[in-house]
Amino acid sequence: MRNFISSGLLLMSFAYTVQGQSVDNIPFDCAPLTEQGDLSAKMVEGIDSFLTGQTKKARLERDNTWRRDFSSPAAFDSSIASKRVLLAKVLGVADKRRKPEMEGMTGKDLDPLIVDRGNYTVRAVRWKVLDDLAAEGLLLQPRGKVSARVVIVPDADILPETMAGLPGLRGMGAATAGEAAAAAGAPGYGAAGRLAASGYEVLVPVLVSRDDTFSGNPSLRRYTNQPHREWIYRQAYEEGRHVIGYELQKIFSAVDWFESRNQQEGNNSAIGVAGYGEGGMLALYAAALDVRISSTLVSGYFNAREQLWREPIYRNVYGLLKYFGDAELAVMSWPRRLVVEGAKGPVIAGPPAAVEGGRSGAAPGVLQTLDVAIAKAEWDRAVSMAPKTPEFLRWCSKKGTPVDQPLSLAALTDFAEGLRAPLSAAPKRTLPKAVVNEWIDVSERQERTVGTMERQVQREILLGERARNEFFWGVLKGDTAQQRPVKQVLRNRFWEQLGRLPAPEAAMNTRARLLEKREKWTSYEVKLDVWPGVYAWGILLIPNDLRTGERRPVVVCQHGLEGEPMDVVNTDPKSGNYHYYKGFASQLAERGYITFAPCNLYRGKDKYKVLQRKANPLGLSLFSVMIGQHQRILEWLKELTFADPDRIGFYGLSYGGKSAMRIPAVVQGYAFSICSGDFNEWVVKCASTDQAFSYLFSKEYDMQEWDLGHTFNYAEMAALIAPRPFMVERGHDDIVAEDEWVGYEFEKVRRHYDQLGLPQSARIEYFSGPHTIHGVGTFEFIDQFMKGTTTNLNRQY
């Protein structure tokens, strides 16, 4: 490496700002950085392309992860057993179900809510699924012997009454009753009634809808336009649960009940599941997971899933596309019947409209008209994977165009054939024999449906803390040396949970240019390649009094949401985001530290959030990429002849504080970490419906991280940083949290450091002020551990 440190001081023959400069005046090996424009925007674009490429790669490599044995049904089930376990986990099907008990619902006068349709009856029912989760729906029971038992699942915005052919019953609500005529043409209208008239016992569950009426907390006066499905999804995701998983549990509970009915009656009626739209999605997942389901009909859903990131966020499943496309899910039901109907699915232009000053914050996401050719290509992929068994896969569609009316007679006939219970001739349309004086208010029913699922999730927050205590703290025994191998296992688990990418593989290809010369420091803009199309870049500040052969400590100074490197460098109180950052990278450089201000990728509003949407189905997150960028940054910093490789610390504000919790927990090259303006009871912050500071009420739909609630909260992340020094900087007026929650979580950290015999290495500074860098206790902390007698901080771990 060229040595530019001579005569005791760095060479100072620089212009204030230089364009198209030579690298001769730059004190480290590099090529010229000549690129102009917004490097942060270009970085986000490059990462977007990288993730798109990873999605294509996952599709091509997916088949290599399977080892199917089609020699017999038992051999097949054994060969894919681990995939079923994995699928259940990522869908959030994780809780033990209650014993199935079906109860008929009554009206205000305690009269049963039942409609007589001649050869079958329809009654309103409910059943317990989990401890706090109950289901409601309609039960259609034929008169005489039951030939088959079926769960038929409507789309999220279709009422069970529509599937039963019973719109507009008195008491359903004025608006619904007034739409009875329109409901008669709704997708799947009367399909459940058609099956019941053929001797099927049919259960039609209510799904969480796409309306937003019950999203929010009226007692806090916090409302949102998140569809009910997104409202549940966001709070459940942090706990390793999912609106999809909870609704699958309702279906499996119904199957449990059907099985008990078969045992009670001494018959062996086949059990099937059929669904349209969201119901079709649930039917496909259910068939893949539950071998008790003999026949499945998927209508208005089956498709290639590589564009999952465009769909509503409540369909997002962490890690799904690494192993499962719709074709792979279809093959999991072998040798049982699976019928796919290429029907028009629900078309959704986005979430409910935001209201100025009121309901807002929903994630974008659309459902588009089915492209039959793409869906058929995915179907053909499924066919190519499985034996050519005529009883297995059936495709039902008009040639080249979607089926107009989903759950068509042709599709139902194929479905019924798989149940060995053929449909009877189409019945004449009949009205209820008796006048129905009272029926379910469907709006109140939807409120109960959302509420029972919300209560189940909120209970899981409490249970999650117990799970973390067992999973994490329960295995940490002994001193630092004894804990080291255990922590490495936990660290790897945390990294895998965030989403682990291969170590940076591209040549570093360092490029730099002089940015600015000040009295006490000189700055350079630096760009480093990480993976093909992905780079890291930022601003390096070198103190001007650095002497020959000296190796100074380095502080990596991380900006927050929508920030950029210059924000942490800027020292003009009248410009930019100085009121947040106070130019703390420059302040530290003036105190004699080398500082580096990297650009993290959370910039560009929905553009960076799309990265999270693209990453999640691959089992990745924003931090998957940022960790790789920081691996490369550390690699480069340690090569600088004037930087001390054992004294490189991390200090970040806001989203930079989030980075301070996660990146040093994984990347051990950081000698200390300071979290400013972010430390929290993170699970409560992301999932609680009872705290006004919760992200549930915000537009930050990218914040939830899969299943941290049972594994790694902020105390656990800090413990992965230990025994390296760790500090929290907290303003009393910072609205990102409340002091009580911050203190509650930090005391777990303090206890851990105390037990390691390192009480001075974990600190928290409260100050009177808002969401900002304070730079008092934290600067003293840095001085103690970077300039004091505590040296070789990395190697002590």
PDB file of C-alpha atoms in Angstrom, residues 552-715:
ATOM      1  CA  ARG A 552      -6.345   5.618  15.357  1.00  0.00           C
ATOM      2  CA  PRO A 553      -9.654   4.188  16.600  1.00  0.00           C
ATOM      3  CA  VAL A 554     -12.586   4.391  14.154  1.00  0.00           C
ATOM      4  CA  VAL A 555     -16.245   5.176  14.861  1.00  0.00           C
ATOM      5  CA  VAL A 556     -18.787   4.172  12.211  1.00  0.00           C
ATOM      6  CA  CYS A 557     -21.532   6.814  12.454  1.00  0.00           C
ATOM      7  CA  GLN A 558     -24.856   5.618  11.089  1.00  0.00           C
ATOM      8  CA  HIS A 559     -27.685   7.852   9.913  1.00  0.00           C
ATOM      9  CA  GLY A 560     -31.378   7.087  10.390  1.00  0.00           C
ATOM     10  CA  LEU A 561     -34.447   6.668   8.206  1.00  0.00           C
ATOM     11  CA  GLU A 562     -34.346   8.635   4.932  1.00  0.00           C
ATOM     12  CA  GLY A 563     -30.989  10.041   5.957  1.00  0.00           C
ATOM     13  CA  GLU A 564     -27.681  10.063   4.101  1.00  0.00           C
ATOM     14  CA  PRO A 565     -24.010  10.145   5.095  1.00  0.00           C
ATOM     15  CA  MET A 566     -23.716  13.932   4.915  1.00  0.00           C
ATOM     16  CA  ASP A 567     -26.405  14.252   7.609  1.00  0.00           C
ATOM     17  CA  VAL A 568     -24.033  12.942  10.292  1.00  0.00           C
ATOM     18  CA  VAL A 569     -21.175  15.106   8.961  1.00  0.00           C
ATOM     19  CA  ASN A 570     -23.031  18.403   8.561  1.00  0.00           C
ATOM     20  CA  THR A 571     -22.163  20.955  11.277  1.00  0.00           C
ATOM     21  CA  ASP A 572     -24.377  23.836  10.137  1.00  0.00           C
ATOM     22  CA  PRO A 573     -27.249  24.188  12.651  1.00  0.00           C
ATOM     23  CA  LYS A 574     -29.362  25.959  10.042  1.00  0.00           C
ATOM     24  CA  SER A 575     -29.275  23.264   7.382  1.00  0.00           C
ATOM     25  CA  GLY A 576     -30.276  19.675   6.737  1.00  0.00           C
ATOM     26  CA  ASN A 577     -30.989  17.307   9.587  1.00  0.00           C
ATOM     27  CA  TYR A 578     -28.567  18.898  12.011  1.00  0.00           C
ATOM     28  CA  HIS A 579     -31.224  19.024  14.753  1.00  0.00           C
ATOM     29  CA  TYR A 580     -31.200  15.204  14.775  1.00  0.00           C
ATOM     30  CA  TYR A 581     -27.541  14.362  14.226  1.00  0.00           C
ATOM     31  CA  LYS A 582     -25.604  17.403  15.496  1.00  0.00           C
ATOM     32  CA  GLY A 583     -22.830  16.507  13.045  1.00  0.00           C
ATOM     33  CA  PHE A 584     -21.662  13.794  15.433  1.00  0.00           C
ATOM     34  CA  ALA A 585     -19.289  12.212  12.899  1.00  0.00           C
ATOM     35  CA  SER A 586     -17.555  15.577  12.575  1.00  0.00           C
ATOM     36  CA  GLN A 587     -17.559  16.133  16.344  1.00  0.00           C
ATOM     37  CA  LEU A 588     -15.859  12.789  16.881  1.00  0.00           C
ATOM     38  CA  ALA A 589     -13.324  13.527  14.136  1.00  0.00           C
ATOM     39  CA  GLU A 590     -12.517  16.791  15.905  1.00  0.00           C
ATOM     40  CA  ARG A 591     -11.917  14.717  19.063  1.00  0.00           C
ATOM     41  CA  GLY A 592      -9.288  12.758  17.143  1.00  0.00           C
ATOM     42  CA  TYR A 593     -11.246   9.743  15.881  1.00  0.00           C
ATOM     43  CA  ILE A 594     -11.351   8.494  12.339  1.00  0.00           C
ATOM     44  CA  THR A 595     -15.038   8.313  11.440  1.00  0.00           C
ATOM     45  CA  PHE A 596     -16.869   6.670   8.604  1.00  0.00           C
ATOM     46  CA  ALA A 597     -20.469   7.537   7.727  1.00  0.00           C
ATOM     47  CA  PRO A 598     -21.934   4.769   5.559  1.00  0.00           C
ATOM     48  CA  CYS A 599     -25.149   5.030   3.600  1.00  0.00           C
ATOM     49  CA  ASN A 600     -27.662   2.436   4.704  1.00  0.00           C
ATOM     50  CA  LEU A 601     -30.402   1.425   2.287  1.00  0.00           C
ATOM     51  CA  TYR A 602     -33.514   2.703   4.106  1.00  0.00           C
ATOM     52  CA  ARG A 603     -33.967   5.687   1.828  1.00  0.00           C
ATOM     53  CA  GLY A 604     -36.472   6.439  -0.933  1.00  0.00           C
ATOM     54  CA  LYS A 605     -39.795   5.865   0.886  1.00  0.00           C
ATOM     55  CA  ASP A 606     -41.622   2.947  -0.718  1.00  0.00           C
ATOM     56  CA  LYS A 607     -38.609   2.193  -2.926  1.00  0.00           C
ATOM     57  CA  TYR A 608     -36.633   0.805   0.007  1.00  0.00           C
ATOM     58  CA  LYS A 609     -39.744  -0.852   1.471  1.00  0.00           C
ATOM     59  CA  VAL A 610     -40.119  -2.748  -1.791  1.00  0.00           C
ATOM     60  CA  LEU A 611     -36.695  -4.212  -1.033  1.00  0.00           C
ATOM     61  CA  GLN A 612     -38.137  -5.671   2.166  1.00  0.00           C
ATOM     62  CA  ARG A 613     -41.122  -7.045   0.245  1.00  0.00           C
ATOM     63  CA  LYS A 614     -38.804  -8.674  -2.301  1.00  0.00           C
ATOM     64  CA  ALA A 615     -36.436  -9.984   0.354  1.00  0.00           C
ATOM     65  CA  ASN A 616     -38.948 -11.557   2.750  1.00  0.00           C
ATOM     66  CA  PRO A 617     -40.256 -14.358   0.480  1.00  0.00           C
ATOM     67  CA  LEU A 618     -36.608 -15.390   0.029  1.00  0.00           C
ATOM     68  CA  GLY A 619     -36.066 -15.633   3.783  1.00  0.00           C
ATOM     69  CA  LEU A 620     -34.123 -12.357   3.695  1.00  0.00           C
ATOM     70  CA  SER A 621     -34.573  -8.851   5.070  1.00  0.00           C
ATOM     71  CA  LEU A 622     -33.102  -5.398   4.679  1.00  0.00           C
ATOM     72  CA  PHE A 623     -30.513  -6.370   7.263  1.00  0.00           C
ATOM     73  CA  SER A 624     -29.419  -9.315   5.126  1.00  0.00           C
ATOM     74  CA  VAL A 625     -28.027  -6.778   2.682  1.00  0.00           C
ATOM     75  CA  MET A 626     -26.850  -4.224   5.252  1.00  0.00           C
ATOM     76  CA  ILE A 627     -24.892  -6.841   7.186  1.00  0.00           C
ATOM     77  CA  GLY A 628     -23.071  -7.759   3.970  1.00  0.00           C
ATOM     78  CA  GLN A 629     -22.322  -4.100   3.302  1.00  0.00           C
ATOM     79  CA  HIS A 630     -20.911  -3.673   6.798  1.00  0.00           C
ATOM     80  CA  GLN A 631     -18.833  -6.828   6.454  1.00  0.00           C
ATOM     81  CA  ARG A 632     -17.224  -5.189   3.447  1.00  0.00           C
ATOM     82  CA  ILE A 633     -16.861  -1.822   5.230  1.00  0.00           C
ATOM     83  CA  LEU A 634     -15.096  -3.466   8.166  1.00  0.00           C
ATOM     84  CA  GLU A 635     -12.856  -5.437   5.825  1.00  0.00           C
ATOM     85  CA  TRP A 636     -11.807  -2.198   4.163  1.00  0.00           C
ATOM     86  CA  LEU A 637     -11.377  -0.191   7.376  1.00  0.00           C
ATOM     87  CA  LYS A 638      -9.132  -2.889   8.847  1.00  0.00           C
ATOM     88  CA  GLU A 639      -6.869  -2.657   5.796  1.00  0.00           C
ATOM     89  CA  LEU A 640      -6.254   1.073   6.276  1.00  0.00           C
ATOM     90  CA  THR A 641      -2.703   1.514   7.567  1.00  0.00           C
ATOM     91  CA  PHE A 642      -3.758   4.374   9.855  1.00  0.00           C
ATOM     92  CA  ALA A 643      -6.834   2.647  11.404  1.00  0.00           C
ATOM     93  CA  ASP A 644      -6.665   0.381  14.443  1.00  0.00           C
ATOM     94  CA  PRO A 645      -8.411  -2.844  13.340  1.00  0.00           C
ATOM     95  CA  ASP A 646      -9.224  -3.762  16.959  1.00  0.00           C
ATOM     96  CA  ARG A 647     -10.855  -0.436  17.807  1.00  0.00           C
ATOM     97  CA  ILE A 648     -13.699   0.082  15.339  1.00  0.00           C
ATOM     98  CA  GLY A 649     -17.013   0.950  16.976  1.00  0.00           C
ATOM     99  CA  PHE A 650     -20.597   1.588  15.865  1.00  0.00           C
ATOM    100  CA  TYR A 651     -22.849   4.519  16.817  1.00  0.00           C
ATOM    101  CA  GLY A 652     -26.235   5.011  15.181  1.00  0.00           C
ATOM    102  CA  LEU A 653     -29.365   7.113  15.623  1.00  0.00           C
ATOM    103  CA  SER A 654     -32.949   6.034  14.912  1.00  0.00           C
ATOM    104  CA  TYR A 655     -32.851   3.437  12.124  1.00  0.00           C
ATOM    105  CA  GLY A 656     -29.120   3.694  12.648  1.00  0.00           C
ATOM    106  CA  GLY A 657     -29.927   2.642  16.220  1.00  0.00           C
ATOM    107  CA  LYS A 658     -31.786  -0.364  14.878  1.00  0.00           C
ATOM    108  CA  SER A 659     -28.649  -1.107  12.914  1.00  0.00           C
ATOM    109  CA  ALA A 660     -26.615  -0.747  16.111  1.00  0.00           C
ATOM    110  CA  MET A 661     -28.651  -3.545  17.676  1.00  0.00           C
ATOM    111  CA  ARG A 662     -28.471  -5.998  14.792  1.00  0.00           C
ATOM    112  CA  ILE A 663     -25.284  -5.477  12.817  1.00  0.00           C
ATOM    113  CA  PRO A 664     -22.757  -5.622  15.700  1.00  0.00           C
ATOM    114  CA  ALA A 665     -24.705  -8.543  17.188  1.00  0.00           C
ATOM    115  CA  VAL A 666     -23.794 -10.483  14.045  1.00  0.00           C
ATOM    116  CA  VAL A 667     -20.607  -8.797  12.814  1.00  0.00           C
ATOM    117  CA  GLN A 668     -18.101  -9.195  15.623  1.00  0.00           C
ATOM    118  CA  GLY A 669     -15.576  -6.801  14.086  1.00  0.00           C
ATOM    119  CA  TYR A 670     -17.303  -3.913  15.830  1.00  0.00           C
ATOM    120  CA  ALA A 671     -15.638  -3.307  19.205  1.00  0.00           C
ATOM    121  CA  PHE A 672     -18.574  -1.486  20.784  1.00  0.00           C
ATOM    122  CA  SER A 673     -22.099  -0.433  19.872  1.00  0.00           C
ATOM    123  CA  ILE A 674     -24.176   2.622  20.812  1.00  0.00           C
ATOM    124  CA  CYS A 675     -27.899   2.602  20.108  1.00  0.00           C
ATOM    125  CA  SER A 676     -29.364   6.114  20.092  1.00  0.00           C
ATOM    126  CA  GLY A 677     -33.045   6.964  19.718  1.00  0.00           C
ATOM    127  CA  ASP A 678     -34.221   3.416  19.122  1.00  0.00           C
ATOM    128  CA  PHE A 679     -33.665   1.047  22.064  1.00  0.00           C
ATOM    129  CA  ASN A 680     -37.013  -0.376  23.019  1.00  0.00           C
ATOM    130  CA  GLU A 681     -39.096  -3.307  24.053  1.00  0.00           C
ATOM    131  CA  TRP A 682     -39.021  -4.096  20.350  1.00  0.00           C
ATOM    132  CA  VAL A 683     -41.750  -6.735  20.272  1.00  0.00           C
ATOM    133  CA  VAL A 684     -44.197  -4.408  22.022  1.00  0.00           C
ATOM    134  CA  LYS A 685     -43.132  -1.615  19.662  1.00  0.00           C
ATOM    135  CA  CYS A 686     -43.943  -3.753  16.626  1.00  0.00           C
ATOM    136  CA  ALA A 687     -46.910  -5.814  17.769  1.00  0.00           C
ATOM    137  CA  SER A 688     -48.846  -4.213  20.616  1.00  0.00           C
ATOM    138  CA  THR A 689     -52.284  -2.786  19.924  1.00  0.00           C
ATOM    139  CA  ASP A 690     -52.347  -1.105  23.359  1.00  0.00           C
ATOM    140  CA  GLN A 691     -49.366   1.255  23.042  1.00  0.00           C
ATOM    141  CA  ALA A 692     -49.719   4.519  21.180  1.00  0.00           C
ATOM    142  CA  PHE A 693     -46.064   4.391  20.079  1.00  0.00           C
ATOM    143  CA  SER A 694     -46.577   1.026  18.337  1.00  0.00           C
ATOM    144  CA  TYR A 695     -45.587   0.713  14.695  1.00  0.00           C
ATOM    145  CA  LEU A 696     -49.022  -0.838  14.092  1.00  0.00           C
ATOM    146  CA  PHE A 697     -50.435   2.671  13.843  1.00  0.00           C
ATOM    147  CA  SER A 698     -47.755   3.972  11.479  1.00  0.00           C
ATOM    148  CA  LYS A 699     -46.957   3.812   7.787  1.00  0.00           C
ATOM    149  CA  GLU A 700     -43.775   1.844   8.536  1.00  0.00           C
ATOM    150  CA  TYR A 701     -45.070  -1.473   7.267  1.00  0.00           C
ATOM    151  CA  ASP A 702     -41.506  -2.759   6.801  1.00  0.00           C
ATOM    152  CA  MET A 703     -40.599  -2.835  10.501  1.00  0.00           C
ATOM    153  CA  GLN A 704     -41.978  -6.211  11.551  1.00  0.00           C
ATOM    154  CA  GLU A 705     -39.410  -9.031  11.513  1.00  0.00           C
ATOM    155  CA  TRP A 706     -40.423 -12.678  11.427  1.00  0.00           C
ATOM    156  CA  ASP A 707     -40.752 -14.359  14.847  1.00  0.00           C
ATOM    157  CA  LEU A 708     -38.402 -12.168  16.871  1.00  0.00           C
ATOM    158  CA  GLY A 709     -41.059 -12.316  19.581  1.00  0.00           C
ATOM    159  CA  HIS A 710     -40.076 -15.865  20.528  1.00  0.00           C
ATOM    160  CA  THR A 711     -36.338 -15.518  20.002  1.00  0.00           C
ATOM    161  CA  PHE A 712     -34.543 -12.140  20.014  1.00  0.00           C
ATOM    162  CA  ASN A 713     -35.784  -8.921  21.547  1.00  0.00           C
ATOM    163  CA  TYR A 714     -33.378  -6.030  22.135  1.00  0.00           C
ATOM    164  CA  ALA A 715     -32.010  -7.459  25.385  1.00  0.00           C
TER     165      ALA A 715
END
